Short mmCIF file of C-alpha atoms in Angstrom, two decimals:
data_model
loop_
_atom_site.label_atom_id
_atom_site.label_comp_id
_atom_site.label_asym_id
_atom_site.label_seq_id
_atom_site.Cartn_x
_atom_site.Cartn_y
_atom_site.Cartn_z
CA MET A 59 7.44 -18.44 18.79
CA GLU A 60 9.96 -20.89 20.10
CA ASP A 61 12.77 -18.09 20.37
CA ASP A 62 12.33 -14.48 21.13
CA ARG A 63 15.72 -13.74 19.41
CA ILE A 64 16.05 -13.06 15.65
CA SER A 65 19.27 -12.40 13.86
CA ILE A 66 19.25 -9.86 11.01
CA ASP A 67 21.77 -8.90 8.72
CA SER A 68 22.77 -5.29 9.63
CA ASP A 69 25.65 -5.21 7.40
CA TYR A 70 24.39 -7.19 4.31
CA ILE A 71 24.05 -5.22 1.16
CA PRO A 72 23.03 -6.77 -2.14
CA GLU A 73 24.96 -6.06 -5.23
CA PRO A 74 23.69 -3.07 -7.14
CA GLY A 75 20.14 -3.90 -8.39
CA TYR A 76 20.52 -7.55 -7.38
CA ARG A 77 17.43 -9.31 -6.32
CA PRO A 78 18.68 -12.82 -6.38
CA GLN A 79 16.78 -16.05 -7.06
CA MET A 80 18.28 -19.33 -5.91
CA PRO A 81 20.04 -21.49 -8.34
CA LYS A 82 18.53 -25.09 -8.96
CA ARG A 83 19.16 -27.45 -6.04
CA PRO A 84 22.64 -29.13 -6.41
CA GLN A 85 23.21 -32.77 -5.76
CA LYS A 86 25.22 -31.78 -2.62
CA LYS A 87 23.54 -29.31 -0.66
CA PRO A 88 25.75 -26.28 0.03
CA SER A 89 25.38 -23.91 2.97
CA LEU A 90 23.95 -20.67 2.02
CA SER A 91 26.98 -18.97 3.57
CA GLN A 92 28.67 -20.16 0.48
CA LEU A 93 26.35 -18.15 -1.66
CA MET A 94 26.22 -15.00 0.21
CA VAL A 95 29.25 -12.95 1.30
CA THR A 96 28.23 -11.37 4.69
CA ARG A 97 27.21 -12.85 7.95
CA SER A 98 25.10 -11.35 10.79
CA LYS A 99 27.25 -10.13 13.60
CA SER A 100 24.86 -8.82 16.17
CA PRO A 101 21.64 -10.95 16.96
CA LEU A 102 18.94 -8.69 18.11
CA LYS A 103 15.89 -9.55 20.39
CA LEU A 104 12.63 -9.55 18.53
CA ALA A 105 11.39 -6.84 20.88
CA GLU A 106 14.24 -4.65 19.81
CA LEU A 107 13.33 -5.18 16.01
CA GLN A 108 10.07 -3.28 16.21
CA ALA A 109 11.03 0.47 16.93
CA GLN A 110 7.22 1.09 17.46
CA PRO A 111 4.21 -1.19 17.14
CA THR A 112 2.51 -1.60 13.79
CA THR A 113 -0.89 -2.81 12.87
CA GLY A 114 -0.64 -3.96 9.38
CA VAL A 115 -2.38 -7.33 8.92
CA SER A 116 -3.01 -7.34 12.62
CA MET A 117 -5.75 -9.78 13.86
CA GLU A 118 -5.54 -8.82 17.57
CA ASN A 119 -8.93 -7.15 17.64
CA VAL A 120 -10.85 -9.88 16.08
CA GLY A 121 -13.58 -11.21 18.30
CA GLN A 122 -13.91 -7.97 20.40
CA GLU A 123 -17.35 -6.54 20.74
CA GLU A 124 -17.85 -3.18 19.11
CA ASN A 125 -18.47 -0.20 21.49
CA GLU A 126 -21.87 1.28 21.44
CA LEU A 127 -22.02 5.10 21.33
CA ASP A 128 -24.78 7.42 22.37
CA THR A 129 -26.82 8.30 19.31
CA ASP A 130 -27.02 11.89 20.44
CA ARG A 131 -23.38 12.30 20.59
CA ILE A 132 -22.94 10.90 17.16
CA TYR A 133 -25.58 13.19 15.83
CA ASN A 134 -23.82 16.32 17.48
CA THR A 135 -20.62 15.18 16.11
CA LEU A 136 -21.96 15.03 12.65
CA ASN A 137 -23.54 18.38 12.87
CA HIS A 138 -20.20 19.78 13.99
CA TYR A 139 -18.17 18.13 11.21
CA GLY A 140 -20.77 17.66 8.54
CA SER A 141 -19.65 20.58 6.38
CA TYR A 142 -17.31 20.22 3.45
CA HIS A 143 -13.71 20.15 4.41
CA ASP A 144 -11.42 22.37 2.43
CA SER A 145 -8.44 20.22 1.49
CA SER A 146 -6.25 23.40 0.92
CA ASN A 147 -5.83 23.50 4.64
CA ASP A 148 -4.78 19.98 4.79
CA GLN A 149 -2.08 19.28 7.54
CA SER A 150 0.63 17.07 6.14
CA THR A 151 1.14 13.93 7.98
CA ILE A 152 3.04 10.78 6.78
CA ARG A 153 0.98 7.55 7.47
CA THR A 154 2.68 5.69 10.18
CA THR A 155 0.67 3.36 12.32
CA PRO A 156 -3.03 2.96 11.39
CA THR A 157 -5.34 3.28 14.45
CA LEU A 158 -7.66 0.38 14.82
CA THR A 159 -10.37 1.93 16.84
CA VAL A 160 -13.37 -0.43 17.75
CA TYR A 161 -16.47 1.50 17.01
CA SER A 162 -20.13 1.03 15.77
CA GLU A 163 -22.54 3.55 14.38
CA ASP A 164 -26.29 3.11 14.60
CA ASP A 165 -27.61 1.47 11.48
CA ASP A 166 -30.23 3.93 11.13
CA LEU A 167 -27.74 6.89 11.28
CA ALA A 168 -27.09 6.72 7.55
CA ASN A 169 -30.65 7.82 6.87
CA THR A 170 -29.93 11.21 8.33
CA LEU A 171 -26.58 11.79 6.49
CA GLY A 172 -28.28 13.29 3.49
CA GLU A 173 -29.64 16.18 5.37
CA ILE A 174 -26.32 17.17 7.04
CA ILE A 175 -23.64 16.77 4.26
CA SER A 176 -22.80 19.47 1.98
CA GLN A 177 -22.71 19.65 -1.75
CA ARG A 178 -19.81 20.89 -3.79
CA SER A 179 -19.73 21.12 -7.57
CA THR A 180 -16.77 21.54 -10.07
CA ASP A 181 -16.46 21.32 -13.70
CA LEU A 182 -14.69 18.24 -15.27
CA LYS A 183 -14.13 17.83 -19.04
CA ASP A 184 -13.49 14.14 -18.91
CA ASN A 185 -15.92 11.01 -18.57
CA PHE A 186 -15.10 7.49 -17.86
CA ASP A 187 -12.52 7.31 -20.71
CA HIS A 188 -9.28 5.55 -20.08
CA GLU A 189 -7.44 6.89 -23.01
CA GLU A 190 -8.44 10.45 -22.39
CA GLN A 191 -7.60 10.06 -18.62
CA GLN A 192 -4.17 8.69 -19.43
CA GLU A 193 -3.62 11.66 -21.95
CA LYS A 194 -4.30 14.14 -19.34
CA LEU A 195 -2.02 12.51 -16.66
CA LYS A 196 0.96 12.78 -19.09
CA GLY A 197 3.33 15.26 -17.44
CA ALA A 198 1.00 15.85 -14.64
CA LYS A 199 3.26 14.03 -12.12
CA GLN A 200 7.02 13.78 -11.37
CA PHE A 201 9.12 12.41 -8.64
CA PHE A 202 12.67 13.19 -7.78
CA ILE A 203 15.08 11.65 -5.24
CA LEU A 204 18.42 13.45 -4.69
CA SER A 205 21.05 13.70 -2.07
CA ALA A 206 21.21 16.64 0.35
CA ALA A 207 24.12 17.97 -1.76
CA GLY A 208 21.80 18.03 -4.74
CA LYS A 209 23.24 14.89 -6.42
CA PRO A 210 20.57 13.11 -8.65
CA ILE A 211 19.60 9.69 -7.37
CA TYR A 212 16.29 8.95 -9.37
CA SER A 213 13.62 10.53 -11.32
CA MET A 214 10.53 9.00 -12.65
CA SER A 215 11.99 8.55 -16.16
CA SER A 216 15.33 7.18 -14.83
CA ASP A 217 17.03 4.35 -16.83
CA ALA A 218 20.03 2.22 -16.34
CA ASP A 219 22.13 5.07 -17.91
CA HIS A 220 21.04 7.55 -15.34
CA ASN A 221 19.63 9.98 -17.61
CA ASP A 222 19.59 13.27 -15.97
CA ASP A 223 17.41 15.30 -18.28
CA ASP A 224 14.54 15.66 -15.91
CA PHE A 225 16.92 16.96 -13.19
CA VAL A 226 18.21 19.63 -15.67
CA ASN A 227 14.75 20.68 -16.62
CA TYR A 228 13.94 21.24 -12.75
CA ASN A 229 17.33 22.21 -11.75
CA GLY A 230 16.52 25.74 -10.42
CA ILE A 231 13.69 24.49 -8.26
CA ILE A 232 15.76 21.43 -6.88
CA GLN A 233 18.67 23.65 -6.06
CA THR A 234 16.52 26.19 -4.37
CA ILE A 235 15.03 23.31 -2.24
CA VAL A 236 18.32 21.90 -1.34
CA SER A 237 19.57 25.27 -0.23
CA SER A 238 16.63 25.92 1.79
CA PHE A 239 17.23 22.83 3.76
CA LEU A 240 20.84 23.04 4.02
CA VAL A 241 21.48 26.73 4.63
CA SER A 242 18.20 28.19 6.35
CA GLY A 243 16.94 24.95 7.90
CA SER A 244 13.77 25.59 6.42
CA SER A 245 10.78 23.35 7.66
CA LEU A 246 8.63 24.15 4.56
CA LYS A 247 7.12 20.92 3.18
CA SER A 248 5.04 22.22 0.29
CA PHE A 249 4.09 25.15 -1.86
CA VAL A 250 1.66 25.75 -4.85
CA THR A 251 2.46 27.78 -7.98
CA GLU A 252 -0.76 28.21 -10.13
CA SER A 253 -2.09 24.72 -10.65
CA THR A 254 1.08 22.90 -9.49
CA ARG A 255 2.01 21.65 -6.06
CA PHE A 256 5.67 20.98 -5.02
CA THR A 257 6.04 18.73 -1.91
CA PHE A 258 9.29 17.44 -0.51
CA LEU A 259 10.39 15.14 2.19
CA ASN A 260 13.75 15.68 3.95
CA GLN A 261 15.26 12.42 5.17
CA SER A 262 18.75 13.67 5.33
CA PRO A 263 21.03 12.74 3.62
CA ILE A 264 18.08 12.01 1.10
CA ILE A 265 15.65 14.51 -0.15
CA LEU A 266 12.51 13.54 -2.09
CA LEU A 267 10.37 15.80 -4.32
CA ALA A 268 6.91 15.28 -5.77
CA ILE A 269 5.40 17.52 -8.40
CA SER A 270 1.75 17.29 -9.06
CA LYS A 271 -0.81 18.98 -11.16
CA ILE A 272 -3.77 16.87 -10.47
CA GLY A 273 -5.06 18.52 -7.23
CA GLU A 274 -3.45 16.12 -4.63
CA SER A 275 -3.01 17.34 -1.14
CA GLU A 276 0.28 17.77 0.58
CA SER A 277 -0.47 14.96 3.03
CA GLU A 278 -1.29 12.51 0.03
CA LEU A 279 1.96 13.49 -1.71
CA MET A 280 3.99 13.05 1.60
CA ASN A 281 2.66 9.59 1.82
CA GLN A 282 3.71 8.83 -1.74
CA LEU A 283 7.23 10.24 -1.07
CA ASP A 284 7.40 8.10 2.13
CA LEU A 285 6.61 4.99 -0.01
CA LEU A 286 9.47 5.75 -2.35
CA TYR A 287 11.87 6.33 0.55
CA SER A 288 10.79 3.05 2.04
CA PHE A 289 11.58 1.26 -1.03
CA LEU A 290 14.89 2.82 -1.10
CA LEU A 291 15.47 1.45 2.44
CA SER A 292 14.23 -1.97 1.42
CA ALA A 293 16.97 -2.29 -1.06
CA LEU A 294 19.79 -0.63 0.89
CA SER A 295 18.81 -0.16 4.75
CA LYS A 296 19.25 3.01 6.49
CA PRO A 297 22.82 2.29 8.04
CA HIS A 298 24.14 1.64 4.68
CA ILE A 299 22.77 4.95 3.32
CA MET A 300 23.97 6.89 6.19
CA ARG A 301 27.59 5.32 5.93
CA SER A 302 27.69 6.08 2.16
CA PHE A 303 27.25 9.88 2.93
CA GLU A 304 29.18 9.92 6.30
CA ASN A 305 32.52 11.15 4.92
CA LYS A 306 31.43 12.15 1.43
CA GLU A 307 28.39 14.52 1.01
CA GLY A 308 28.59 14.26 -2.75
CA PHE A 309 28.37 10.61 -2.91
CA ASP A 310 26.58 9.11 -5.94
CA LEU A 311 24.13 6.67 -4.35
CA ARG A 312 23.24 5.42 -7.86
CA LYS A 313 26.37 3.23 -7.68
CA HIS A 314 24.35 1.03 -5.49
CA LEU A 315 21.26 1.08 -7.46
CA GLY A 316 20.88 -1.23 -10.46
CA ARG A 317 18.26 -2.27 -12.95
CA ALA A 318 16.19 -4.16 -10.47
CA ASP A 319 16.03 -1.13 -8.12
CA LEU A 320 15.24 1.26 -10.83
CA SER A 321 12.59 -0.98 -12.23
CA GLY A 322 10.97 -1.38 -8.80
CA LEU A 323 11.08 2.35 -8.30
CA ASN A 324 9.41 2.94 -11.84
CA LEU A 325 6.72 0.25 -10.87
CA LEU A 326 5.86 2.13 -7.77
CA THR A 327 5.55 5.53 -9.44
CA LYS A 328 3.52 3.81 -12.25
CA GLU A 329 1.18 2.41 -9.70
CA ILE A 330 0.87 5.86 -8.07
CA ILE A 331 0.26 7.49 -11.45
CA ASP A 332 -2.25 4.83 -12.62
CA PHE A 333 -3.94 5.07 -9.35
CA ASN A 334 -3.57 2.11 -7.01
CA PRO A 335 -6.22 2.69 -4.35
CA GLY A 336 -4.29 0.76 -1.67
CA LEU A 337 -1.67 3.45 -1.75
CA LEU A 338 -4.20 6.12 -1.25
CA VAL A 339 -6.16 4.44 1.71
CA GLY A 340 -3.27 2.70 3.25
CA ALA A 341 -4.62 -0.88 3.06
CA LEU A 342 -4.06 -4.20 1.25
CA GLN A 343 -6.55 -5.30 -1.42
CA SER A 344 -8.20 -8.78 -0.58
CA ILE A 345 -10.17 -11.13 -2.64
CA LYS A 346 -13.64 -12.47 -2.15
CA LEU A 347 -13.23 -16.20 -1.05
CA LYS A 348 -15.38 -18.71 0.75
CA LYS A 349 -14.63 -18.63 4.46
CA SER A 350 -14.19 -22.45 4.50
CA ILE A 351 -11.45 -22.22 1.80
CA ARG A 352 -9.73 -19.39 3.51
CA ASP A 353 -9.88 -21.17 6.95
CA LYS A 354 -8.45 -24.43 5.28
CA SER A 355 -5.59 -22.62 3.70
CA ARG A 356 -4.90 -20.90 6.96
CA SER A 357 -4.89 -24.26 8.73
CA ILE A 358 -2.48 -25.63 6.30
CA MET A 359 0.01 -22.87 6.59
CA LEU A 360 -0.18 -23.15 10.26
CA ASN A 361 0.38 -26.77 10.38
CA LYS A 362 3.03 -27.12 7.75
CA ARG A 363 5.03 -24.24 8.99
CA SER A 364 8.74 -24.93 9.95
CA LYS A 365 10.43 -23.39 12.82
CA ASN A 366 12.31 -20.66 10.87
CA VAL A 367 9.28 -19.33 9.17
CA LEU A 368 8.58 -15.95 10.76
CA TYR A 369 5.81 -14.70 8.45
CA GLY A 370 3.93 -16.21 5.51
CA MET A 371 1.65 -14.82 2.93
CA LEU A 372 -0.56 -16.07 0.06
CA VAL A 373 -0.70 -13.33 -2.43
CA ALA A 374 -2.71 -13.14 -5.89
CA PRO A 375 -1.46 -11.01 -8.79
CA GLY A 376 -1.82 -7.28 -8.10
CA GLY A 377 -0.72 -7.72 -4.43
CA LYS A 378 -4.21 -9.12 -3.35
CA LEU A 379 -3.82 -10.69 0.02
CA ILE A 380 -5.44 -14.12 0.29
CA ASN A 381 -4.00 -15.31 3.68
CA VAL A 382 -1.31 -14.54 6.14
CA LEU A 383 0.87 -16.37 8.74
CA ARG A 384 2.26 -14.28 11.49
CA PRO A 385 3.50 -14.41 15.28
CA LYS A 386 0.93 -13.69 17.65
CA SER A 387 2.52 -10.44 19.01
CA HIS A 388 4.08 -8.99 15.87
CA THR A 389 2.88 -7.73 12.70
CA LEU A 390 4.27 -6.28 9.55
CA HIS A 391 3.28 -2.52 8.45
CA THR A 392 1.05 -2.31 5.44
CA THR A 393 3.66 -0.03 3.65
CA ASP A 394 6.40 -2.89 4.02
CA LEU A 395 3.97 -5.39 2.62
CA GLN A 396 2.95 -3.25 -0.38
CA ILE A 397 6.68 -2.84 -1.23
CA LEU A 398 7.30 -6.63 -0.65
CA PHE A 399 4.40 -7.49 -3.09
CA SER A 400 5.48 -5.00 -5.58
CA ILE A 401 9.02 -6.46 -5.61
CA VAL A 402 7.83 -10.06 -5.66
CA PHE A 403 5.48 -9.65 -8.71
CA ASN A 404 7.95 -7.45 -10.58
CA GLN A 405 10.61 -10.13 -10.23
CA ALA A 406 8.17 -12.72 -11.40
CA LYS A 407 8.16 -11.13 -14.88
CA ASN A 408 11.70 -12.25 -15.47
CA HIS A 409 11.48 -15.83 -14.25
CA SER A 410 9.58 -18.99 -14.87
CA GLU A 411 6.90 -20.04 -12.49
CA ASP A 412 8.99 -23.22 -11.33
CA GLU A 413 11.77 -21.00 -10.09
CA GLU A 414 12.14 -20.27 -6.52
CA LEU A 415 13.18 -16.72 -5.45
CA TRP A 416 15.28 -15.63 -2.44
CA LEU A 417 15.00 -11.97 -1.69
CA PRO A 418 16.97 -10.13 1.13
CA ILE A 419 14.69 -7.15 1.92
CA CYS A 420 14.77 -4.51 4.61
CA PHE A 421 11.34 -3.82 6.12
CA SER A 422 11.84 -0.15 7.00
CA LYS A 423 8.68 0.20 9.13
CA PHE A 424 9.74 -3.05 11.03
CA ASN A 425 13.28 -2.22 11.32
CA PRO A 426 15.38 -0.09 8.91
CA ASN A 427 18.54 -1.24 10.10
CA GLY A 428 18.79 -4.75 8.52
CA PHE A 429 17.40 -7.52 6.49
CA LEU A 430 15.00 -10.27 6.46
CA TYR A 431 14.83 -12.93 3.84
CA ALA A 432 11.84 -13.80 1.55
CA PHE A 433 11.44 -17.11 -0.19
CA VAL A 434 8.91 -17.02 -2.90
CA LYS A 435 7.29 -19.71 -4.89
CA PHE A 436 4.58 -19.28 -7.42
CA VAL A 437 1.64 -21.51 -8.08
CA ASP A 438 -0.77 -20.77 -10.82
CA GLN A 439 0.50 -17.15 -10.67
CA VAL A 440 -0.37 -16.92 -6.94
CA ALA A 441 2.65 -16.27 -4.72
CA LEU A 442 3.55 -18.19 -1.52
CA ILE A 443 5.91 -15.95 0.38
CA LEU A 444 7.74 -17.29 3.51
CA ILE A 445 9.90 -14.87 5.42
CA SER A 446 12.63 -15.76 7.74
CA ALA A 447 15.38 -14.02 9.67
CA ASP A 448 17.80 -16.89 9.07
CA ARG A 449 19.94 -16.40 5.89
CA ASN A 450 20.74 -19.98 5.76
CA CYS A 451 17.30 -21.62 5.72
CA PHE A 452 16.47 -21.46 1.91
CA PHE A 453 16.19 -25.18 1.66
CA GLU A 454 14.14 -25.45 4.79
CA LEU A 455 11.76 -23.05 3.43
CA SER A 456 11.68 -24.69 0.07
CA GLU A 457 10.68 -27.94 1.59
CA THR A 458 8.00 -26.17 3.73
CA SER A 459 6.57 -24.63 0.44
CA LYS A 460 6.36 -27.98 -1.12
CA LYS A 461 4.35 -29.38 1.70
CA ILE A 462 2.06 -26.49 1.82
CA ILE A 463 1.46 -26.49 -1.89
CA GLU A 464 0.93 -30.24 -1.92
CA ASP A 465 -1.71 -29.95 0.61
CA PHE A 466 -3.30 -26.83 -1.15
CA LYS A 467 -3.67 -29.17 -4.31
CA LYS A 468 -4.85 -32.10 -2.41
CA HIS A 469 -7.77 -30.02 -0.98
CA GLN A 470 -8.34 -28.11 -4.25
CA ILE A 471 -7.58 -24.80 -2.49
CA MET A 472 -5.71 -23.37 -5.66
CA LYS A 473 -8.79 -24.30 -7.78
CA GLN A 474 -11.13 -22.46 -5.65
CA ILE A 475 -8.67 -19.30 -5.39
CA ASN A 476 -8.42 -19.25 -9.13
CA GLU A 477 -12.23 -19.51 -9.46
CA SER A 478 -12.60 -16.53 -7.06
CA LEU A 479 -9.99 -14.51 -8.82
CA HIS A 480 -11.64 -15.17 -12.23
CA HIS A 481 -15.05 -14.16 -11.04
CA GLY A 482 -13.88 -11.15 -8.99
CA LEU A 483 -16.28 -8.71 -7.42
CA SER A 484 -18.94 -6.76 -9.19
CA THR A 485 -21.27 -3.97 -8.07
CA ILE A 486 -24.11 -6.40 -9.17
CA ASP A 487 -23.24 -8.43 -6.18
CA ILE A 488 -24.27 -5.59 -3.77
CA PRO A 489 -27.72 -4.19 -3.34
CA ALA A 490 -26.50 -0.60 -4.23
CA PRO A 491 -28.50 0.38 -7.34
CA LEU A 492 -26.79 2.48 -10.06
CA ILE A 493 -23.39 2.60 -8.36
CA TYR A 494 -20.73 2.67 -10.96
CA HIS A 495 -17.70 1.92 -8.58
CA PHE A 496 -16.89 1.85 -4.81
CA ILE A 497 -13.85 1.39 -2.47
CA TYR A 498 -14.58 -0.03 0.96
CA LYS A 499 -11.75 -0.16 3.60
CA SER A 500 -12.12 -2.13 6.79
CA LYS A 501 -9.94 -0.41 9.31
CA LYS A 502 -9.91 -3.25 11.67
CA HIS A 503 -8.27 -5.56 9.13
CA LEU A 504 -6.49 -2.83 7.02
CA GLN A 505 -7.78 -4.21 3.86
CA TYR A 506 -10.06 -3.03 1.16
CA VAL A 507 -12.35 -4.31 -1.60
CA MET A 508 -13.78 -2.84 -4.73
CA PRO A 509 -15.11 -4.02 -7.99
CA THR A 510 -12.62 -5.76 -10.22
CA SER A 511 -14.37 -5.38 -13.72
CA THR A 512 -13.87 -1.58 -13.81
CA ASN A 513 -10.53 0.10 -14.74
CA VAL A 514 -10.12 2.27 -11.69
CA THR A 515 -7.63 4.57 -13.42
CA THR A 516 -10.44 6.38 -15.07
CA LEU A 517 -11.76 7.31 -11.66
CA GLN A 518 -8.40 8.68 -10.22
CA ARG A 519 -9.37 12.25 -10.13
CA TYR A 520 -12.74 11.66 -8.55
CA TYR A 521 -11.47 9.42 -5.80
CA LEU A 522 -8.59 11.85 -5.16
CA ARG A 523 -10.98 14.67 -4.71
CA LEU A 524 -13.32 12.63 -2.46
CA TYR A 525 -10.39 11.46 -0.30
CA SER A 526 -9.02 15.02 0.11
CA SER A 527 -12.43 16.37 1.11
CA ILE A 528 -12.79 14.25 3.95
CA ASP A 529 -11.93 15.69 7.52
CA ARG A 530 -9.36 13.27 9.07
CA ASP A 531 -9.54 14.86 12.44
CA ALA A 532 -13.28 14.09 12.84
CA LYS A 533 -14.45 10.74 14.00
CA ILE A 534 -17.19 10.73 11.27
CA SER A 535 -16.84 12.71 8.31
CA VAL A 536 -19.12 12.76 5.08
CA SER A 537 -18.52 14.41 1.67
CA PHE A 538 -20.79 14.69 -1.23
CA ILE A 539 -19.35 15.94 -4.45
CA LYS A 540 -20.99 16.61 -7.87
CA TRP A 541 -19.14 17.07 -11.00
CA ASP A 542 -21.03 18.76 -14.02
CA ASN A 543 -19.70 17.13 -17.11
CA GLU A 544 -18.90 19.41 -20.05
CA GLY A 545 -17.30 16.58 -22.23
CA LYS A 546 -18.88 14.04 -24.43
CA ASP A 547 -22.33 14.49 -23.05
CA SER A 548 -22.88 18.04 -21.54
CA ASN A 549 -26.12 16.99 -19.97
CA SER A 550 -24.68 14.16 -17.93
CA SER A 551 -23.17 14.44 -14.28
CA ILE A 552 -20.97 12.38 -12.01
CA ALA A 553 -21.39 12.34 -8.32
CA GLY A 554 -19.42 10.86 -5.61
CA LEU A 555 -19.73 10.28 -1.83
CA GLY A 556 -17.08 9.66 0.83
CA TRP A 557 -17.97 8.41 4.35
CA VAL A 558 -15.34 7.82 6.98
CA SER A 559 -15.89 6.37 10.39
CA PRO A 560 -13.61 4.76 13.06
CA ASN A 561 -14.58 1.36 11.63
CA TYR A 562 -14.39 1.75 7.86
CA GLU A 563 -14.25 4.17 5.01
CA VAL A 564 -16.39 3.98 1.80
CA TYR A 565 -15.98 5.95 -1.25
CA LEU A 566 -18.44 5.54 -4.26
CA ILE A 567 -18.90 6.94 -7.73
CA THR A 568 -21.89 7.06 -9.97
CA GLY A 569 -22.51 8.42 -13.36
CA SER A 570 -26.18 7.91 -13.10
CA ILE A 571 -27.65 9.47 -9.97
CA THR A 572 -26.59 12.69 -8.15
CA LYS A 573 -29.18 12.98 -5.47
CA ARG A 574 -27.53 12.88 -2.07
CA GLU A 575 -30.25 10.83 -0.37
CA VAL A 576 -29.92 8.10 -2.98
CA LEU A 577 -26.15 7.92 -2.59
CA VAL A 578 -26.37 7.88 1.10
CA ASN A 579 -28.71 4.83 1.09
CA SER A 580 -26.35 3.15 -1.55
CA ALA A 581 -23.38 3.78 0.72
CA LYS A 582 -25.29 2.34 3.67
CA SER A 583 -26.07 -0.78 1.60
CA ILE A 584 -22.46 -1.20 0.79
CA VAL A 585 -21.36 -0.88 4.36
CA ASN A 586 -23.94 -3.42 5.65
CA TRP A 587 -23.22 -5.82 2.82
CA CYS A 588 -19.44 -5.68 3.65
CA LYS A 589 -20.02 -6.10 7.25
CA ARG A 590 -22.33 -9.10 6.62
CA TYR A 591 -19.82 -10.88 4.37
CA GLN A 592 -16.61 -9.69 6.04
CA GLU A 593 -15.34 -13.19 6.47
CA ARG A 594 -15.48 -13.83 2.81
CA LEU A 595 -14.08 -10.45 1.88
CA PHE A 596 -11.21 -9.99 4.22
CA VAL A 597 -8.46 -12.05 6.06
CA CYS A 598 -10.21 -11.74 9.47
CA GLU A 599 -7.89 -14.03 11.52
CA GLY A 600 -4.92 -15.37 9.80
CA ALA A 601 -2.81 -18.15 10.81
CA VAL A 602 -1.37 -17.06 14.23
CA PHE A 603 1.20 -18.81 16.11
#
């Protein structure tokens, strides 16, 4: 970077619910200081902006050789951790900085996994039926955000009129939780009554509560609450929230949340309910794309970058990462990017494709104390996002985007991307017979891929169970689960396997085979295939300057 100082707006607060798009370019170009009210008063060094290093979309480990581990030590580790992990003893931890440990398993190791993993059976009444699954999920989840004084801020069914019916229904529980934090200083984070888990995150003066009846662990719910809190910070910033409650504990924060913010929170909770695998595994979904096309788009973004562009992303609908532009020593956290992509595509619903958006946003994992600015331009439903710390560089970024898009079209980049999105990824592409669906996450790249032809919502319960059964403290953990189906076909069964190592995570579901040995070999095939084609599946390098 040419300058190691970045000015952020530590005092800027958008109007309630206001995520502005820029007006059409006037004949006489005005300064953006005429369009925005506040100015940055205290420039901060870039090094000061990151309170702690993050690894989201980090390419720093690319090219490093993977460490070889002693086979006997791996086998002993598997023998120690191979048994089924009871998720009821799960230790609650909010996902902060993903660890990118470079590690390599012996390719033959997978052949022994079927002998040491355990089998766990449970009864399910549903099959791969989307409507039936959605019906089961109705009323099975609820989220609340409130102040430390018990003042309602948001519930999952909130609207612009701030309907408080849900708060009234759960008032007794909510007031008890508030009292436990304020009066007794309770450190309790979660409790279970019958089949319902209540989990809460205390970010005083904000308290967040999740209620789940679908068997999620405390850790999973805590990560969901952290996501919602991060969204709240993205709209308001932490200093503004703290100042709002500084002299008035009963302050109604909903005064600063408008339709756009409620819509954004509703979209995030819907993604959680409908099961967005990226939110579960803490990674960004990527698309399968020819390496030459990804390299060319990276080269164009790098060569056409203007001096005030701090970050850049090319993102497909659904928040699928195509390419990234970033400084050499600085990255954005996965959670910040998930929220950014959600906001961008939520805004796109209300604007035409030829409009350019200008979004002030606080990246809370990067720095919760101020705002950066995102310029957004859509091309064939694909978003080009350019991020700057300079609030007055809209027109510079607009010109930069035109140059990038012009070169994309010249080299038929968009055509190739659209074809890739159309074809997607199928289990037919992978030599893993009879696998219905899978999720593969590369820990090095913090990205994941999965078949795009299947409605993953129907598989939510199975993937949640697989994910919860993994021992996160073990270097290598494997879990096999079989569900005996009592629904439409009482003779059918569903089986799943989860396999987590320091390099990758793979989860797979089948409705045809239930033998562990066959699933293990299928998992090995998926891992080997994804490693072989990783430069097509993931953003492995990105445009680094």
